[in-house]
GROMACS .gro file of C-alpha atoms in nm:
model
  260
    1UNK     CA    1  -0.123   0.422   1.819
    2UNK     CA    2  -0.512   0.520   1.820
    3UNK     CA    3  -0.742   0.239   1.771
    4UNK     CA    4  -1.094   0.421   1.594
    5UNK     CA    5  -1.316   0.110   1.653
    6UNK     CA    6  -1.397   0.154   1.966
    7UNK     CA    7  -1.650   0.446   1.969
    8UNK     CA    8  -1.955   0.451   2.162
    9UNK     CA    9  -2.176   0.531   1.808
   10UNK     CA   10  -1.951   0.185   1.643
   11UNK     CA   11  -2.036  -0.017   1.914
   12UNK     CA   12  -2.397   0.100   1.977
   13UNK     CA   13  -2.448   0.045   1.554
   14UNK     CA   14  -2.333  -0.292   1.576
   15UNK     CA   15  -2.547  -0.426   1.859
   16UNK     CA   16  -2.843  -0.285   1.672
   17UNK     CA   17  -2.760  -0.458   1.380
   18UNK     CA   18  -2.636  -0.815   1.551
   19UNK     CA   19  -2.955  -0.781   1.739
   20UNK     CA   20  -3.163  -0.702   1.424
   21UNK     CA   21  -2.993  -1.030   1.258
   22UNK     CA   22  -3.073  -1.241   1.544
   23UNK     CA   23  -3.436  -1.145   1.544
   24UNK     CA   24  -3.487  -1.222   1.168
   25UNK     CA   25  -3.267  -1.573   1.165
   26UNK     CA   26  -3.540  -1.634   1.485
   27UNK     CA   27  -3.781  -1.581   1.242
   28UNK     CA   28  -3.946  -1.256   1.417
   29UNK     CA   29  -4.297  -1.118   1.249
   30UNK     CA   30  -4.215  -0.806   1.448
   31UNK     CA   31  -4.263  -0.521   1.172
   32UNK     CA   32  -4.042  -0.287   1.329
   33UNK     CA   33  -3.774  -0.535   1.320
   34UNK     CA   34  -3.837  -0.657   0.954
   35UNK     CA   35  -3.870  -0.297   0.857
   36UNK     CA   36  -3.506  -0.195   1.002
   37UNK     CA   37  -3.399  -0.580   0.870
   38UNK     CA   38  -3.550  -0.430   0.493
   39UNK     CA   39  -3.403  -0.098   0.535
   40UNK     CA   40  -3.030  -0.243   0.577
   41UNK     CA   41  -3.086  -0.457   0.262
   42UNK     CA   42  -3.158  -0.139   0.033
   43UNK     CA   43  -2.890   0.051   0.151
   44UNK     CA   44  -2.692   0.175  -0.128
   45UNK     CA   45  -2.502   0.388  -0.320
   46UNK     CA   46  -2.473   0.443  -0.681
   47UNK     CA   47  -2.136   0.539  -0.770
   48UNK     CA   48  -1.988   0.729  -1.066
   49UNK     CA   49  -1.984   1.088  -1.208
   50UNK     CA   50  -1.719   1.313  -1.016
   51UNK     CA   51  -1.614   1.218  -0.664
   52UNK     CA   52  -1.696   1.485  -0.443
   53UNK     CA   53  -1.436   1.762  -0.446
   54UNK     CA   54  -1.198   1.578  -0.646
   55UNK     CA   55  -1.266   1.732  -0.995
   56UNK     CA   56  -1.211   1.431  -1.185
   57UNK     CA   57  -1.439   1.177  -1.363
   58UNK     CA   58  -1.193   0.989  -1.538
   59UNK     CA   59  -1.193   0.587  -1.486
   60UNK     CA   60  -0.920   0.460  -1.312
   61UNK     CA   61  -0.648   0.318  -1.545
   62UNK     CA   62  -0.371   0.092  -1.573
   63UNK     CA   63  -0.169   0.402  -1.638
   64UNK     CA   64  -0.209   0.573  -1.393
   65UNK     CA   65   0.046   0.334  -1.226
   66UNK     CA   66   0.317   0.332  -1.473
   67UNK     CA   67   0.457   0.579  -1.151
   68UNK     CA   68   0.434   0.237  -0.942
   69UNK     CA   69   0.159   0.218  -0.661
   70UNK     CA   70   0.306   0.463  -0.421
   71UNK     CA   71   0.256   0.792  -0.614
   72UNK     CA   72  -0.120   0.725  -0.661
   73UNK     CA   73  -0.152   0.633  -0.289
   74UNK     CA   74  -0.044   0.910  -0.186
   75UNK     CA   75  -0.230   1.132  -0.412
   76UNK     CA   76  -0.533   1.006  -0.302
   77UNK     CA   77  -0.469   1.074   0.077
   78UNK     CA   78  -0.361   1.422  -0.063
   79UNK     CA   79  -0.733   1.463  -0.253
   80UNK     CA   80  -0.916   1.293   0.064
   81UNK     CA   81  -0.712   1.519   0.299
   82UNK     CA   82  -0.831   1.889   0.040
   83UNK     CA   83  -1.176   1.796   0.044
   84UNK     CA   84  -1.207   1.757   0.423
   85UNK     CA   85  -1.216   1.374   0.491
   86UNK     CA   86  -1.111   1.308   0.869
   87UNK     CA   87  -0.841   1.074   0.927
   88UNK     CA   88  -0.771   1.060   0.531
   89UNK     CA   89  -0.473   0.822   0.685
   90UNK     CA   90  -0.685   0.603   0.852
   91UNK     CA   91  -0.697   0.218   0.740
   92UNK     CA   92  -0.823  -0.098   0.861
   93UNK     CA   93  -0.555  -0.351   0.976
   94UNK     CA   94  -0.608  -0.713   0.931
   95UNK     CA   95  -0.348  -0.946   1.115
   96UNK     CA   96  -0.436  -1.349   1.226
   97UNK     CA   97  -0.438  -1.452   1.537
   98UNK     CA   98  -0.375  -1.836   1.604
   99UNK     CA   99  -0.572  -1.970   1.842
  100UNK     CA  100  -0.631  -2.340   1.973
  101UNK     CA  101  -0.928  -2.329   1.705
  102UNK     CA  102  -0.732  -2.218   1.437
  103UNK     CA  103  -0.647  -1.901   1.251
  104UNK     CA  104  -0.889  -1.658   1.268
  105UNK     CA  105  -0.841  -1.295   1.110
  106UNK     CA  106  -0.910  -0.995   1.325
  107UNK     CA  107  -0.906  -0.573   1.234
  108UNK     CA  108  -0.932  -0.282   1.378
  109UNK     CA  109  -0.871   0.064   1.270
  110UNK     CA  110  -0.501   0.208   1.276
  111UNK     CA  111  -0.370   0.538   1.128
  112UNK     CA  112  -0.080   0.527   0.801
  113UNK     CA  113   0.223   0.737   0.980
  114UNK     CA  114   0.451   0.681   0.725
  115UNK     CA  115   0.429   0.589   0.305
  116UNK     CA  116   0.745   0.526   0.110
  117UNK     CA  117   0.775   0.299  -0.200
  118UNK     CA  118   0.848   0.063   0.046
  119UNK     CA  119   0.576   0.023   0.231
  120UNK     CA  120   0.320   0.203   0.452
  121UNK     CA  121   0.413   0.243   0.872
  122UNK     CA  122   0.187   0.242   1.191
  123UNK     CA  123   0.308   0.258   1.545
  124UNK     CA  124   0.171   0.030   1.815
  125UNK     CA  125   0.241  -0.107   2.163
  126UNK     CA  126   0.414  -0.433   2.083
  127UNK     CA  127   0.273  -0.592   2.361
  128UNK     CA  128  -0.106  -0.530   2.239
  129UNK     CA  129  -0.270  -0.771   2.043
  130UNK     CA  130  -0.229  -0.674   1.688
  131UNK     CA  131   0.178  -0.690   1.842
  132UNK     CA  132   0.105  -1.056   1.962
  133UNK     CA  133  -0.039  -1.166   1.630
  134UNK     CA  134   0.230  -1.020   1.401
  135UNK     CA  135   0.533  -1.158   1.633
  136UNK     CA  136   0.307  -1.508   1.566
  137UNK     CA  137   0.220  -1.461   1.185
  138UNK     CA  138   0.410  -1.145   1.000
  139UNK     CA  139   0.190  -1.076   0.749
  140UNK     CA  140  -0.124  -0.842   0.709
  141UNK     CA  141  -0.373  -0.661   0.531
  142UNK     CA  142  -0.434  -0.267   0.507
  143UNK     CA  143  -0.763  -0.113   0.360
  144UNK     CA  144  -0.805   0.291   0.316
  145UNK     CA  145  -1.146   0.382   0.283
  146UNK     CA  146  -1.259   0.712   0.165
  147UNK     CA  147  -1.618   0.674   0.053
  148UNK     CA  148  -1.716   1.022  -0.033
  149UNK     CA  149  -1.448   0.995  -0.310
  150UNK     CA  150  -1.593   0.649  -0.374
  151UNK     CA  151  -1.218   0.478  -0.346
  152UNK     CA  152  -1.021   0.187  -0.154
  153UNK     CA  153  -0.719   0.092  -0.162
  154UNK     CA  154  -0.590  -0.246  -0.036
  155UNK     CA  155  -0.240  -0.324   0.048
  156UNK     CA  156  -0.109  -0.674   0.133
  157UNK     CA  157   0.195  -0.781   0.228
  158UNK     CA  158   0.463  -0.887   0.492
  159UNK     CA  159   0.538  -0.704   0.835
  160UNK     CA  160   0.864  -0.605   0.966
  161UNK     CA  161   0.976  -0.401   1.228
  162UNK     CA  162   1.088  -0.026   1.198
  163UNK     CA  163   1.398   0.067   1.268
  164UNK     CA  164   1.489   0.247   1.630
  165UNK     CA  165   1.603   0.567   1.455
  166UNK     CA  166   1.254   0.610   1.258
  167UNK     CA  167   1.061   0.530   1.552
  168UNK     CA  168   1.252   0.811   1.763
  169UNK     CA  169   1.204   1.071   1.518
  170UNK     CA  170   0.819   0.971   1.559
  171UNK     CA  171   0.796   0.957   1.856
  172UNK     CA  172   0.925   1.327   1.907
  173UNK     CA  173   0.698   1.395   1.676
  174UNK     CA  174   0.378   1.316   1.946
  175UNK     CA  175   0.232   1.539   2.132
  176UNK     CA  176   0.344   1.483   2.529
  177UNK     CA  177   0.010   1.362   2.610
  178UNK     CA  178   0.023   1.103   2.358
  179UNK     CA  179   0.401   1.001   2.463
  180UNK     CA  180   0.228   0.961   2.881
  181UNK     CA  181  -0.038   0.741   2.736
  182UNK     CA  182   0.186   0.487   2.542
  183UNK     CA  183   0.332   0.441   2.889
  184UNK     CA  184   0.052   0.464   3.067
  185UNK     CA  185  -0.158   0.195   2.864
  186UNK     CA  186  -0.109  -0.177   2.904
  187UNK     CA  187  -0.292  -0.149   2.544
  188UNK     CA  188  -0.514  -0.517   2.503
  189UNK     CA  189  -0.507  -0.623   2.826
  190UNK     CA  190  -0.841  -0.605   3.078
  191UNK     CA  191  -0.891  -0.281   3.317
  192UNK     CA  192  -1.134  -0.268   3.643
  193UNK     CA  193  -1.275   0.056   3.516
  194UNK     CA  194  -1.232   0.411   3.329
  195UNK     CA  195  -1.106   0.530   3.727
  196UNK     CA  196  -0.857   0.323   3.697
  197UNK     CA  197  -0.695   0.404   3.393
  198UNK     CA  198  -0.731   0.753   3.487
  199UNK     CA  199  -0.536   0.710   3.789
  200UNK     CA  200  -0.282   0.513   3.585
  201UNK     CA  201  -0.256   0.839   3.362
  202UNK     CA  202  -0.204   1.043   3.640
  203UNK     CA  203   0.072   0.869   3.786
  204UNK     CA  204   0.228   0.868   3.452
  205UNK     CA  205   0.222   1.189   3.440
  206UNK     CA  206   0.384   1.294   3.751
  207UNK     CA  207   0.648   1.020   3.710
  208UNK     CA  208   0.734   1.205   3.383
  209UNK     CA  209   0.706   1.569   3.549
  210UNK     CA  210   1.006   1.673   3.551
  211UNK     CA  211   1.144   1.551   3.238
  212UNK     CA  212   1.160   1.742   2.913
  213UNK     CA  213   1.216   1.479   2.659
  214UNK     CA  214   1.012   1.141   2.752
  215UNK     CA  215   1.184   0.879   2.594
  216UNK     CA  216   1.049   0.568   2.370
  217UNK     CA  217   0.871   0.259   2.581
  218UNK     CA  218   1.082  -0.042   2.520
  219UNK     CA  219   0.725  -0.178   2.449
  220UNK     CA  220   0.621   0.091   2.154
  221UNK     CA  221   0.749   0.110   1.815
  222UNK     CA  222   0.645   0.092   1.481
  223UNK     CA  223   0.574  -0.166   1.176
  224UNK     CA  224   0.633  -0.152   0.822
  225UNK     CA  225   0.366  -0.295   0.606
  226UNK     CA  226   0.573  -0.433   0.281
  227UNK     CA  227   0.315  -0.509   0.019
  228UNK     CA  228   0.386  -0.777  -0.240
  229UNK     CA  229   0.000  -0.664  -0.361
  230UNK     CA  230  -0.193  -0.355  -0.398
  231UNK     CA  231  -0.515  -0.285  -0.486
  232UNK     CA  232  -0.655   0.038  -0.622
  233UNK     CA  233  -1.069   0.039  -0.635
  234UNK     CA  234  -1.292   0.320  -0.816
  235UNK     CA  235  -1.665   0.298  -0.738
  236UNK     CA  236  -1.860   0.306  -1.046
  237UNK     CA  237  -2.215   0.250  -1.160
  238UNK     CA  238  -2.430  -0.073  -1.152
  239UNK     CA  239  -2.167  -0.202  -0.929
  240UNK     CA  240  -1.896  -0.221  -1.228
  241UNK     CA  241  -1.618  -0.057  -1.020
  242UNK     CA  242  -1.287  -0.040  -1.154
  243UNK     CA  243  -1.029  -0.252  -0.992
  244UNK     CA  244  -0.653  -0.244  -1.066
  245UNK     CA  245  -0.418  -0.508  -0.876
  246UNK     CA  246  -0.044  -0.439  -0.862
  247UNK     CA  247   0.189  -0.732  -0.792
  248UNK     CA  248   0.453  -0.611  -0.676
  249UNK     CA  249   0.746  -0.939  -0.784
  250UNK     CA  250   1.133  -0.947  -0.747
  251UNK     CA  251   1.174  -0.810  -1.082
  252UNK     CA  252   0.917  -0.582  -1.102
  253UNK     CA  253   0.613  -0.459  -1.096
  254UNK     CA  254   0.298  -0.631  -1.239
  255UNK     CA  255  -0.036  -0.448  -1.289
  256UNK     CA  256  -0.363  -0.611  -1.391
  257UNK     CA  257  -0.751  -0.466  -1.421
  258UNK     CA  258  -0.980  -0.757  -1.259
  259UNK     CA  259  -1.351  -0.791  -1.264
  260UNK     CA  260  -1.560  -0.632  -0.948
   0.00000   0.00000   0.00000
């Protein structure tokens, strides 16, 4: 599975801006740092009207989930994936990880490969550390993002894992490359160098010459996300958004509007 988090332009941004924020608590005079420090704290956007693309102005309302959260979840992928969003799948994965300090909470970006009533699906390398964390504490948070359409939605909820059958249809689903670098990747752990990994790939790849059908790394596989809570969020103006919460209890659903 693709972690997006990584980017050059992410991690370039947020130096800037932990630098920035280190300069200020110092107590810099420097204008061009107070300047970039006032700039960040007038960022904003005033939401409301139509989304873009989406031809609807409507406020979000409870019943648009008499359906149950699933239908609406997808149809909102659906809009964000007509009007052009990349990665309308993508979503940010919370999961703890316990450490000798305590529990701390730690995300990264993961795409949705599968959406049922159930629950949503990603695929990982069990070994990585989003796999540690969940083997430790089975529970974790989801967030789609698609701020051109001014929505989130947050899903919360237990983790189990998927079953060998889905994850083989998946998996034959990938394109080849993809299948070479779920082997090739020890995903998590440290590497000397970019060489390195590349050579890594390349003996992957030659191990796995001559065979048509790679199979599934015992170390790969997929996770159901089980929500016992979803959250629906419509940006709207003066910071009033809409926000509907769905509990999702053992006998039944329960929805309820709360105050942005």
């Amino acid at each position: 599975m693709r972690d997006l988090d990584n980017s050059p332009a992410g991690q370039e941004t947020a130096e800037n801006l932990a630098t920035t924020a280190a300069a200020v608590a110092r107590g810099s005079t420097d204008p061009a740092v107070l300047r970039a420090a006032s700039d960040l704290a007038t960022m904003r956007v005033e939401y409301g009207g139509t989304p873009f693309g989406s031809g609807e102005d409507t406020d979000l309302d409870e019943a648009w989930l008499a359906g149950g959260w699933e239908p609406l979840l997808r149809h909102w992928i659906e809009q964000a994936t007509a009007v052009g969003i990349a990665e309308p799948n993508a979503m940010v994965l919370a999961t703890v990880a316990l450490t000798d300090a305590g529990p701390r909470p730690v995300a990264r970006t993961v795409l949705c490969k599968g959406l049922s009533p159930d629950g949503v699906t990603f695929y990982t390398n069990y070994d990585s550390a989003k796999g540690a964390q969940l083997a430790a504490d089975p529970f974790a948070a989801a967030t789609f993002v698609w701020p051109a359409l001014g929505r989130q939605v947050h899903v919360r909820g237990t983790v189990e894992l998927v079953p060998a059958e889905t994850i083989a249809v998946y998996w034959r689903s990938r394109p080849r490359d993809s299948q070479l670098g779920a082997w090739a990747s020890q995903q998590s752990r440290p590497i000397g160098s970019r060489a390195e990994l590349d050579r890594i790939l390349a003996e992957t790849t030659a191990r796995f010459a001559e065979v048509d059908d790679i199979p599934v790394p015992p170390h790969w596989g997929g996770y159901l996300l089980r929500p016992d809570e979803v959250e629906f969020w419509q940006g709207r103006r003066s910071r009033l958004h809409n926000r509907i919460r769905v509990r999702i209890e053992s006998d039944g659903m329960k929805v309820q509007r709360l105050q942005p």
